């Protein structure tokens, strides 16, 4: 069996999804997602210019060998651009494998460990009353877990993932006016004074059963993060996410020494080497790596197994930049993983998105029921894809009050 061709598509409704389609001499094809938010053209170019020419003629069933060929063969290892491109290939090869076996992927991993996988949605408010309305909407829809983010009074600009005006919904991250980023101003002192009480108010209003998550988005220093994690202990958070920038694995020690608040980290990780210390020293509770920038199912499944040895559960990244293809790969891992925790779930879910990626996975009452269709259980409509093209966009950058560049 041989790979005969592969194509890359960039575009989508409100997102620059990077979709890979690998064709074989047996008519079976596989789909992968290489979307790297706001840098989408780069994994697409790596796929087109180097990886696809090297794929042609290979046996698609040898997904492990092909992964090693690209990862080791590049000499310069890792990084989000390369790993997103390898990730798309790996997903597509697993999709082909599942279709050949006539089995959903979770069966190839070891079968189902649960009936449905719990997901969390993003509630956000320009201020606290606005946030309460947003949480209430998700609770009414049956969500069991909600991430809560709230505008901080007196902050010069809105904080991470906060709407400009009350009632605003959606993805507040990408600005499609061009590639020159907007600037947000961050005031740690105001955040530290306001946010623990705001989280406590959400707990008081919605009671003990709802799972509350909060994302610091890498903005605190280790000592500040330890103070914050201690201050929010009475809230009983399901997790505190990215309290410090993720590249300093040592920073997490200080937080652990001072607090029992569960810590989730890893949405910017690309390999097992970014998180092995955190996992082996049991400094985190949830690993957030995504199947896309983590290099695909093959390496991420190894991370899940390592995490399982150390009581670390999964909480894969699921921001809206993940297309239904990589989300499907995560749904299959979530169905199987003995150490599954929760899944972030923000697939656009619009009619346009559903038409582009017809999917067999069902989300209801805050739970995903994985598809039993062979392979990933999601398709890609090339006629629909022809309607879209790449749109320039950017993440904001963040500066402190005195203008110092800070972490977005
Ligand atoms: C999350 C993340 C995202 C990132 C985004 C960057 O928890 O979902 O923090 O919102 O900001 O993926 O592109
Ligand atoms: Mg996050």
PDB file of C-alpha atoms in Angstrom, residues 132-391:
ATOM      1  CA  UNK A 132     -22.668  35.454  35.982  1.00  0.00           C
ATOM      2  CA  UNK A 133     -25.051  35.687  32.985  1.00  0.00           C
ATOM      3  CA  UNK A 134     -22.526  33.913  30.807  1.00  0.00           C
ATOM      4  CA  UNK A 135     -22.016  31.066  33.313  1.00  0.00           C
ATOM      5  CA  UNK A 136     -25.804  30.756  33.752  1.00  0.00           C
ATOM      6  CA  UNK A 137     -26.241  30.280  29.989  1.00  0.00           C
ATOM      7  CA  UNK A 138     -23.816  27.326  29.992  1.00  0.00           C
ATOM      8  CA  UNK A 139     -25.290  25.767  33.130  1.00  0.00           C
ATOM      9  CA  UNK A 140     -28.746  25.934  31.508  1.00  0.00           C
ATOM     10  CA  UNK A 141     -27.336  24.119  28.460  1.00  0.00           C
ATOM     11  CA  UNK A 142     -26.210  21.258  30.712  1.00  0.00           C
ATOM     12  CA  UNK A 143     -22.485  21.968  30.955  1.00  0.00           C
ATOM     13  CA  UNK A 144     -20.949  20.453  34.069  1.00  0.00           C
ATOM     14  CA  UNK A 145     -17.760  22.498  33.853  1.00  0.00           C
ATOM     15  CA  UNK A 146     -17.144  26.121  32.887  1.00  0.00           C
ATOM     16  CA  UNK A 147     -13.967  28.159  32.556  1.00  0.00           C
ATOM     17  CA  UNK A 148     -14.581  31.633  33.978  1.00  0.00           C
ATOM     18  CA  UNK A 149     -12.724  34.805  32.942  1.00  0.00           C
ATOM     19  CA  UNK A 150     -13.755  38.281  34.029  1.00  0.00           C
ATOM     20  CA  UNK A 151     -12.790  41.863  33.214  1.00  0.00           C
ATOM     21  CA  UNK A 152     -10.844  43.422  36.115  1.00  0.00           C
ATOM     22  CA  UNK A 153     -12.142  46.816  37.309  1.00  0.00           C
ATOM     23  CA  UNK A 154      -9.667  49.594  36.554  1.00  0.00           C
ATOM     24  CA  UNK A 155      -7.546  47.496  34.157  1.00  0.00           C
ATOM     25  CA  UNK A 156      -6.557  49.866  31.321  1.00  0.00           C
ATOM     26  CA  UNK A 157      -7.620  47.369  28.608  1.00  0.00           C
ATOM     27  CA  UNK A 158      -9.677  44.216  28.696  1.00  0.00           C
ATOM     28  CA  UNK A 159      -7.778  41.177  30.006  1.00  0.00           C
ATOM     29  CA  UNK A 160      -7.253  37.808  28.344  1.00  0.00           C
ATOM     30  CA  UNK A 161     -10.396  36.529  26.546  1.00  0.00           C
ATOM     31  CA  UNK A 162     -12.629  39.326  27.876  1.00  0.00           C
ATOM     32  CA  UNK A 163     -15.299  40.964  25.660  1.00  0.00           C
ATOM     33  CA  UNK A 164     -15.040  44.711  25.047  1.00  0.00           C
ATOM     34  CA  UNK A 165     -18.701  45.176  25.921  1.00  0.00           C
ATOM     35  CA  UNK A 166     -21.249  43.437  28.124  1.00  0.00           C
ATOM     36  CA  UNK A 167     -22.840  40.349  26.595  1.00  0.00           C
ATOM     37  CA  UNK A 168     -20.028  39.857  24.077  1.00  0.00           C
ATOM     38  CA  UNK A 169     -19.513  36.225  23.052  1.00  0.00           C
ATOM     39  CA  UNK A 170     -17.045  34.374  20.877  1.00  0.00           C
ATOM     40  CA  UNK A 171     -13.310  34.125  20.287  1.00  0.00           C
ATOM     41  CA  UNK A 172     -11.681  37.313  21.560  1.00  0.00           C
ATOM     42  CA  UNK A 173      -8.179  36.204  20.666  1.00  0.00           C
ATOM     43  CA  UNK A 174      -7.672  36.697  16.957  1.00  0.00           C
ATOM     44  CA  UNK A 175      -7.907  40.147  15.433  1.00  0.00           C
ATOM     45  CA  UNK A 176      -8.508  39.750  11.694  1.00  0.00           C
ATOM     46  CA  UNK A 177      -7.593  43.339  10.828  1.00  0.00           C
ATOM     47  CA  UNK A 178      -4.046  42.244   9.932  1.00  0.00           C
ATOM     48  CA  UNK A 179      -0.791  40.756  11.178  1.00  0.00           C
ATOM     49  CA  UNK A 180       0.297  43.761  13.275  1.00  0.00           C
ATOM     50  CA  UNK A 181      -0.815  42.919  16.823  1.00  0.00           C
ATOM     51  CA  UNK A 182      -2.935  45.119  19.082  1.00  0.00           C
ATOM     52  CA  UNK A 183      -1.617  45.846  22.589  1.00  0.00           C
ATOM     53  CA  UNK A 184      -3.295  44.937  25.883  1.00  0.00           C
ATOM     54  CA  UNK A 185      -2.163  46.458  29.181  1.00  0.00           C
ATOM     55  CA  UNK A 186      -1.880  44.198  32.205  1.00  0.00           C
ATOM     56  CA  UNK A 187      -1.909  45.170  35.867  1.00  0.00           C
ATOM     57  CA  UNK A 188      -1.007  42.201  38.082  1.00  0.00           C
ATOM     58  CA  UNK A 189      -1.862  43.997  41.347  1.00  0.00           C
ATOM     59  CA  UNK A 190      -5.435  44.758  40.275  1.00  0.00           C
ATOM     60  CA  UNK A 191      -5.881  41.187  39.023  1.00  0.00           C
ATOM     61  CA  UNK A 192      -4.582  39.696  42.292  1.00  0.00           C
ATOM     62  CA  UNK A 193      -6.901  41.921  44.367  1.00  0.00           C
ATOM     63  CA  UNK A 194     -10.019  41.226  42.299  1.00  0.00           C
ATOM     64  CA  UNK A 195      -9.996  37.730  40.834  1.00  0.00           C
ATOM     65  CA  UNK A 196     -10.015  35.430  43.920  1.00  0.00           C
ATOM     66  CA  UNK A 197     -13.185  37.162  45.236  1.00  0.00           C
ATOM     67  CA  UNK A 198     -14.792  37.054  41.787  1.00  0.00           C
ATOM     68  CA  UNK A 199     -14.185  33.304  41.581  1.00  0.00           C
ATOM     69  CA  UNK A 200     -15.616  32.892  45.098  1.00  0.00           C
ATOM     70  CA  UNK A 201     -18.744  34.812  44.016  1.00  0.00           C
ATOM     71  CA  UNK A 202     -19.219  32.425  41.072  1.00  0.00           C
ATOM     72  CA  UNK A 203     -18.959  29.466  43.455  1.00  0.00           C
ATOM     73  CA  UNK A 204     -21.493  31.050  45.862  1.00  0.00           C
ATOM     74  CA  UNK A 205     -23.954  31.733  43.059  1.00  0.00           C
ATOM     75  CA  UNK A 206     -23.741  28.345  41.258  1.00  0.00           C
ATOM     76  CA  UNK A 207     -23.156  25.986  44.174  1.00  0.00           C
ATOM     77  CA  UNK A 208     -20.783  23.105  44.842  1.00  0.00           C
ATOM     78  CA  UNK A 209     -21.523  20.859  41.861  1.00  0.00           C
ATOM     79  CA  UNK A 210     -20.433  22.996  38.928  1.00  0.00           C
ATOM     80  CA  UNK A 211     -16.767  22.574  38.059  1.00  0.00           C
ATOM     81  CA  UNK A 212     -15.042  25.979  37.854  1.00  0.00           C
ATOM     82  CA  UNK A 213     -11.830  26.464  35.890  1.00  0.00           C
ATOM     83  CA  UNK A 214      -9.745  29.622  35.497  1.00  0.00           C
ATOM     84  CA  UNK A 215      -6.941  30.493  33.039  1.00  0.00           C
ATOM     85  CA  UNK A 216      -4.210  32.905  34.202  1.00  0.00           C
ATOM     86  CA  UNK A 217      -2.689  32.733  30.709  1.00  0.00           C
ATOM     87  CA  UNK A 218       0.947  32.734  31.869  1.00  0.00           C
ATOM     88  CA  UNK A 219       0.766  36.207  33.449  1.00  0.00           C
ATOM     89  CA  UNK A 220       2.031  35.703  37.011  1.00  0.00           C
ATOM     90  CA  UNK A 221       5.498  35.321  38.474  1.00  0.00           C
ATOM     91  CA  UNK A 222       6.043  32.081  40.411  1.00  0.00           C
ATOM     92  CA  UNK A 223       5.652  33.737  43.832  1.00  0.00           C
ATOM     93  CA  UNK A 224       2.517  35.589  42.744  1.00  0.00           C
ATOM     94  CA  UNK A 225       1.105  32.381  41.284  1.00  0.00           C
ATOM     95  CA  UNK A 226       1.712  30.557  44.581  1.00  0.00           C
ATOM     96  CA  UNK A 227      -0.120  33.337  46.453  1.00  0.00           C
ATOM     97  CA  UNK A 228      -3.008  33.241  43.978  1.00  0.00           C
ATOM     98  CA  UNK A 229      -3.319  29.429  44.066  1.00  0.00           C
ATOM     99  CA  UNK A 230      -3.458  29.586  47.893  1.00  0.00           C
ATOM    100  CA  UNK A 231      -5.998  32.424  47.879  1.00  0.00           C
ATOM    101  CA  UNK A 232      -8.432  30.521  45.636  1.00  0.00           C
ATOM    102  CA  UNK A 233      -8.312  27.253  47.615  1.00  0.00           C
ATOM    103  CA  UNK A 234     -11.730  27.900  49.274  1.00  0.00           C
ATOM    104  CA  UNK A 235     -13.313  28.161  45.783  1.00  0.00           C
ATOM    105  CA  UNK A 236     -12.417  24.534  45.067  1.00  0.00           C
ATOM    106  CA  UNK A 237     -11.353  25.117  41.463  1.00  0.00           C
ATOM    107  CA  UNK A 238     -11.361  22.130  39.123  1.00  0.00           C
ATOM    108  CA  UNK A 239      -8.131  23.657  37.807  1.00  0.00           C
ATOM    109  CA  UNK A 240      -5.988  26.758  37.704  1.00  0.00           C
ATOM    110  CA  UNK A 241      -4.476  26.979  34.231  1.00  0.00           C
ATOM    111  CA  UNK A 242      -1.109  28.330  33.086  1.00  0.00           C
ATOM    112  CA  UNK A 243      -0.401  30.271  36.316  1.00  0.00           C
ATOM    113  CA  UNK A 244       3.160  30.942  35.074  1.00  0.00           C
ATOM    114  CA  UNK A 245       4.839  30.752  31.640  1.00  0.00           C
ATOM    115  CA  UNK A 246       5.065  27.078  30.832  1.00  0.00           C
ATOM    116  CA  UNK A 247       8.688  26.885  29.750  1.00  0.00           C
ATOM    117  CA  UNK A 248       9.997  27.125  33.334  1.00  0.00           C
ATOM    118  CA  UNK A 249       9.226  23.726  34.784  1.00  0.00           C
ATOM    119  CA  UNK A 250      10.846  24.703  38.119  1.00  0.00           C
ATOM    120  CA  UNK A 251       8.336  27.495  38.731  1.00  0.00           C
ATOM    121  CA  UNK A 252       5.652  24.917  39.394  1.00  0.00           C
ATOM    122  CA  UNK A 253       7.548  23.643  42.461  1.00  0.00           C
ATOM    123  CA  UNK A 254       6.944  26.869  44.342  1.00  0.00           C
ATOM    124  CA  UNK A 255       3.209  26.766  43.576  1.00  0.00           C
ATOM    125  CA  UNK A 256       2.989  23.136  44.733  1.00  0.00           C
ATOM    126  CA  UNK A 257       4.801  23.908  47.988  1.00  0.00           C
ATOM    127  CA  UNK A 258       2.192  26.507  48.900  1.00  0.00           C
ATOM    128  CA  UNK A 259      -1.113  25.251  47.582  1.00  0.00           C
ATOM    129  CA  UNK A 260      -3.275  22.228  46.843  1.00  0.00           C
ATOM    130  CA  UNK A 261      -5.198  23.987  44.034  1.00  0.00           C
ATOM    131  CA  UNK A 262      -5.059  21.653  40.985  1.00  0.00           C
ATOM    132  CA  UNK A 263      -2.774  22.982  38.262  1.00  0.00           C
ATOM    133  CA  UNK A 264      -3.252  22.536  34.498  1.00  0.00           C
ATOM    134  CA  UNK A 265      -0.517  23.432  32.045  1.00  0.00           C
ATOM    135  CA  UNK A 266       0.783  22.585  28.598  1.00  0.00           C
ATOM    136  CA  UNK A 267      -1.258  24.120  25.764  1.00  0.00           C
ATOM    137  CA  UNK A 268       1.974  25.553  24.329  1.00  0.00           C
ATOM    138  CA  UNK A 269       3.962  22.319  24.750  1.00  0.00           C
ATOM    139  CA  UNK A 270       5.192  20.469  21.679  1.00  0.00           C
ATOM    140  CA  UNK A 271       6.812  17.354  23.074  1.00  0.00           C
ATOM    141  CA  UNK A 272       7.243  15.013  25.998  1.00  0.00           C
ATOM    142  CA  UNK A 273      10.475  16.864  26.814  1.00  0.00           C
ATOM    143  CA  UNK A 274       8.469  19.996  27.650  1.00  0.00           C
ATOM    144  CA  UNK A 275       6.519  18.214  30.360  1.00  0.00           C
ATOM    145  CA  UNK A 276       8.398  15.130  31.569  1.00  0.00           C
ATOM    146  CA  UNK A 277       9.788  16.911  34.669  1.00  0.00           C
ATOM    147  CA  UNK A 278       6.380  18.341  35.538  1.00  0.00           C
ATOM    148  CA  UNK A 279       4.793  14.920  35.222  1.00  0.00           C
ATOM    149  CA  UNK A 280       7.489  12.796  36.856  1.00  0.00           C
ATOM    150  CA  UNK A 281       7.789  15.180  39.829  1.00  0.00           C
ATOM    151  CA  UNK A 282       3.994  15.332  40.066  1.00  0.00           C
ATOM    152  CA  UNK A 283       3.972  19.128  39.943  1.00  0.00           C
ATOM    153  CA  UNK A 284       0.794  19.350  37.863  1.00  0.00           C
ATOM    154  CA  UNK A 285      -2.610  17.699  37.879  1.00  0.00           C
ATOM    155  CA  UNK A 286      -3.678  18.080  34.235  1.00  0.00           C
ATOM    156  CA  UNK A 287      -1.658  18.004  31.023  1.00  0.00           C
ATOM    157  CA  UNK A 288      -3.015  20.380  28.363  1.00  0.00           C
ATOM    158  CA  UNK A 289      -0.930  19.453  25.307  1.00  0.00           C
ATOM    159  CA  UNK A 290      -2.891  19.350  22.044  1.00  0.00           C
ATOM    160  CA  UNK A 291      -2.722  16.543  19.498  1.00  0.00           C
ATOM    161  CA  UNK A 292      -1.972  19.159  16.818  1.00  0.00           C
ATOM    162  CA  UNK A 293       1.069  21.020  18.162  1.00  0.00           C
ATOM    163  CA  UNK A 294       2.051  17.972  20.218  1.00  0.00           C
ATOM    164  CA  UNK A 295       2.993  16.210  16.968  1.00  0.00           C
ATOM    165  CA  UNK A 296      -0.036  13.954  16.570  1.00  0.00           C
ATOM    166  CA  UNK A 297      -1.638  10.953  18.203  1.00  0.00           C
ATOM    167  CA  UNK A 298       1.572   8.858  18.283  1.00  0.00           C
ATOM    168  CA  UNK A 299       3.639  11.114  20.611  1.00  0.00           C
ATOM    169  CA  UNK A 300       0.692  12.516  22.597  1.00  0.00           C
ATOM    170  CA  UNK A 301      -0.502   9.018  23.487  1.00  0.00           C
ATOM    171  CA  UNK A 302       2.958   8.387  24.961  1.00  0.00           C
ATOM    172  CA  UNK A 303       2.593  11.539  27.094  1.00  0.00           C
ATOM    173  CA  UNK A 304      -0.845  10.376  28.272  1.00  0.00           C
ATOM    174  CA  UNK A 305       0.660   7.049  29.340  1.00  0.00           C
ATOM    175  CA  UNK A 306       3.526   8.758  31.207  1.00  0.00           C
ATOM    176  CA  UNK A 307       1.006  11.089  32.876  1.00  0.00           C
ATOM    177  CA  UNK A 308      -1.115   8.130  33.950  1.00  0.00           C
ATOM    178  CA  UNK A 309       1.800   6.709  35.939  1.00  0.00           C
ATOM    179  CA  UNK A 310       1.917   9.944  37.955  1.00  0.00           C
ATOM    180  CA  UNK A 311      -1.796  10.622  38.608  1.00  0.00           C
ATOM    181  CA  UNK A 312      -1.812  13.413  36.020  1.00  0.00           C
ATOM    182  CA  UNK A 313      -5.048  13.550  34.022  1.00  0.00           C
ATOM    183  CA  UNK A 314      -5.663  14.842  30.527  1.00  0.00           C
ATOM    184  CA  UNK A 315      -7.233  18.200  29.691  1.00  0.00           C
ATOM    185  CA  UNK A 316      -6.367  18.632  26.027  1.00  0.00           C
ATOM    186  CA  UNK A 317      -6.335  22.123  24.550  1.00  0.00           C
ATOM    187  CA  UNK A 318      -9.504  22.699  22.513  1.00  0.00           C
ATOM    188  CA  UNK A 319      -9.470  26.412  21.631  1.00  0.00           C
ATOM    189  CA  UNK A 320     -11.503  27.359  18.524  1.00  0.00           C
ATOM    190  CA  UNK A 321      -8.352  27.139  16.395  1.00  0.00           C
ATOM    191  CA  UNK A 322      -8.597  23.337  16.513  1.00  0.00           C
ATOM    192  CA  UNK A 323     -10.607  22.081  13.581  1.00  0.00           C
ATOM    193  CA  UNK A 324     -13.118  19.261  14.066  1.00  0.00           C
ATOM    194  CA  UNK A 325     -10.363  16.933  12.737  1.00  0.00           C
ATOM    195  CA  UNK A 326      -7.916  17.370  15.635  1.00  0.00           C
ATOM    196  CA  UNK A 327     -10.851  17.578  18.034  1.00  0.00           C
ATOM    197  CA  UNK A 328     -11.966  14.164  16.703  1.00  0.00           C
ATOM    198  CA  UNK A 329      -8.486  12.759  17.372  1.00  0.00           C
ATOM    199  CA  UNK A 330      -8.797  14.076  20.948  1.00  0.00           C
ATOM    200  CA  UNK A 331     -12.329  12.643  21.328  1.00  0.00           C
ATOM    201  CA  UNK A 332     -10.927   9.194  20.530  1.00  0.00           C
ATOM    202  CA  UNK A 333      -8.049   9.590  23.000  1.00  0.00           C
ATOM    203  CA  UNK A 334     -10.521  10.887  25.605  1.00  0.00           C
ATOM    204  CA  UNK A 335     -12.781   7.859  25.141  1.00  0.00           C
ATOM    205  CA  UNK A 336      -9.829   5.537  25.726  1.00  0.00           C
ATOM    206  CA  UNK A 337      -7.490   7.287  28.203  1.00  0.00           C
ATOM    207  CA  UNK A 338      -7.689   5.659  31.640  1.00  0.00           C
ATOM    208  CA  UNK A 339      -6.477   8.996  33.038  1.00  0.00           C
ATOM    209  CA  UNK A 340      -8.906  11.246  31.146  1.00  0.00           C
ATOM    210  CA  UNK A 341      -9.854  14.430  33.012  1.00  0.00           C
ATOM    211  CA  UNK A 342     -11.795  16.895  30.870  1.00  0.00           C
ATOM    212  CA  UNK A 343     -11.814  18.304  27.316  1.00  0.00           C
ATOM    213  CA  UNK A 344     -11.888  22.002  26.385  1.00  0.00           C
ATOM    214  CA  UNK A 345     -14.615  22.268  23.759  1.00  0.00           C
ATOM    215  CA  UNK A 346     -15.087  25.311  21.536  1.00  0.00           C
ATOM    216  CA  UNK A 347     -15.572  23.958  18.020  1.00  0.00           C
ATOM    217  CA  UNK A 348     -17.461  26.698  16.220  1.00  0.00           C
ATOM    218  CA  UNK A 349     -20.478  24.445  15.708  1.00  0.00           C
ATOM    219  CA  UNK A 350     -21.930  26.776  13.076  1.00  0.00           C
ATOM    220  CA  UNK A 351     -23.764  25.393  10.005  1.00  0.00           C
ATOM    221  CA  UNK A 352     -20.803  26.537   7.841  1.00  0.00           C
ATOM    222  CA  UNK A 353     -18.310  24.688  10.015  1.00  0.00           C
ATOM    223  CA  UNK A 354     -20.496  21.553  10.059  1.00  0.00           C
ATOM    224  CA  UNK A 355     -20.775  21.674   6.255  1.00  0.00           C
ATOM    225  CA  UNK A 356     -16.995  21.919   5.857  1.00  0.00           C
ATOM    226  CA  UNK A 357     -16.279  19.145   8.383  1.00  0.00           C
ATOM    227  CA  UNK A 358     -19.226  16.706   8.539  1.00  0.00           C
ATOM    228  CA  UNK A 359     -18.682  14.991  11.891  1.00  0.00           C
ATOM    229  CA  UNK A 360     -20.097  11.917  13.573  1.00  0.00           C
ATOM    230  CA  UNK A 361     -19.245  13.057  17.114  1.00  0.00           C
ATOM    231  CA  UNK A 362     -22.103  14.266  19.288  1.00  0.00           C
ATOM    232  CA  UNK A 363     -21.867  16.870  22.051  1.00  0.00           C
ATOM    233  CA  UNK A 364     -24.850  17.144  24.387  1.00  0.00           C
ATOM    234  CA  UNK A 365     -25.338  18.068  28.031  1.00  0.00           C
ATOM    235  CA  UNK A 366     -21.682  18.985  28.367  1.00  0.00           C
ATOM    236  CA  UNK A 367     -20.478  15.534  27.291  1.00  0.00           C
ATOM    237  CA  UNK A 368     -18.970  14.285  24.016  1.00  0.00           C
ATOM    238  CA  UNK A 369     -20.110  10.925  22.734  1.00  0.00           C
ATOM    239  CA  UNK A 370     -17.403   9.616  20.450  1.00  0.00           C
ATOM    240  CA  UNK A 371     -18.313   8.398  16.973  1.00  0.00           C
ATOM    241  CA  UNK A 372     -18.264   4.699  16.078  1.00  0.00           C
ATOM    242  CA  UNK A 373     -17.455   5.427  12.423  1.00  0.00           C
ATOM    243  CA  UNK A 374     -14.158   3.937  11.170  1.00  0.00           C
ATOM    244  CA  UNK A 375     -11.103   6.164  11.635  1.00  0.00           C
ATOM    245  CA  UNK A 376     -11.446   9.684  13.022  1.00  0.00           C
ATOM    246  CA  UNK A 377     -15.182   9.930  12.287  1.00  0.00           C
ATOM    247  CA  UNK A 378     -14.968  13.315  10.592  1.00  0.00           C
ATOM    248  CA  UNK A 379     -14.897  14.224   6.903  1.00  0.00           C
ATOM    249  CA  UNK A 380     -13.825  17.253   4.846  1.00  0.00           C
ATOM    250  CA  UNK A 381     -15.897  18.728   2.010  1.00  0.00           C
ATOM    251  CA  UNK A 382     -13.555  20.088  -0.679  1.00  0.00           C
ATOM    252  CA  UNK A 383     -16.375  21.903  -2.482  1.00  0.00           C
ATOM    253  CA  UNK A 384     -17.133  23.808   0.721  1.00  0.00           C
ATOM    254  CA  UNK A 385     -13.399  24.403   1.255  1.00  0.00           C
ATOM    255  CA  UNK A 386     -13.181  26.195  -2.105  1.00  0.00           C
ATOM    256  CA  UNK A 387     -15.347  28.988  -0.605  1.00  0.00           C
ATOM    257  CA  UNK A 388     -12.606  30.043   1.841  1.00  0.00           C
ATOM    258  CA  UNK A 389      -9.175  31.559   1.675  1.00  0.00           C
ATOM    259  CA  UNK A 390      -6.492  32.584   4.174  1.00  0.00           C
ATOM    260  CA  UNK A 391      -7.250  35.746   6.170  1.00  0.00           C
TER     261      UNK A 391
END
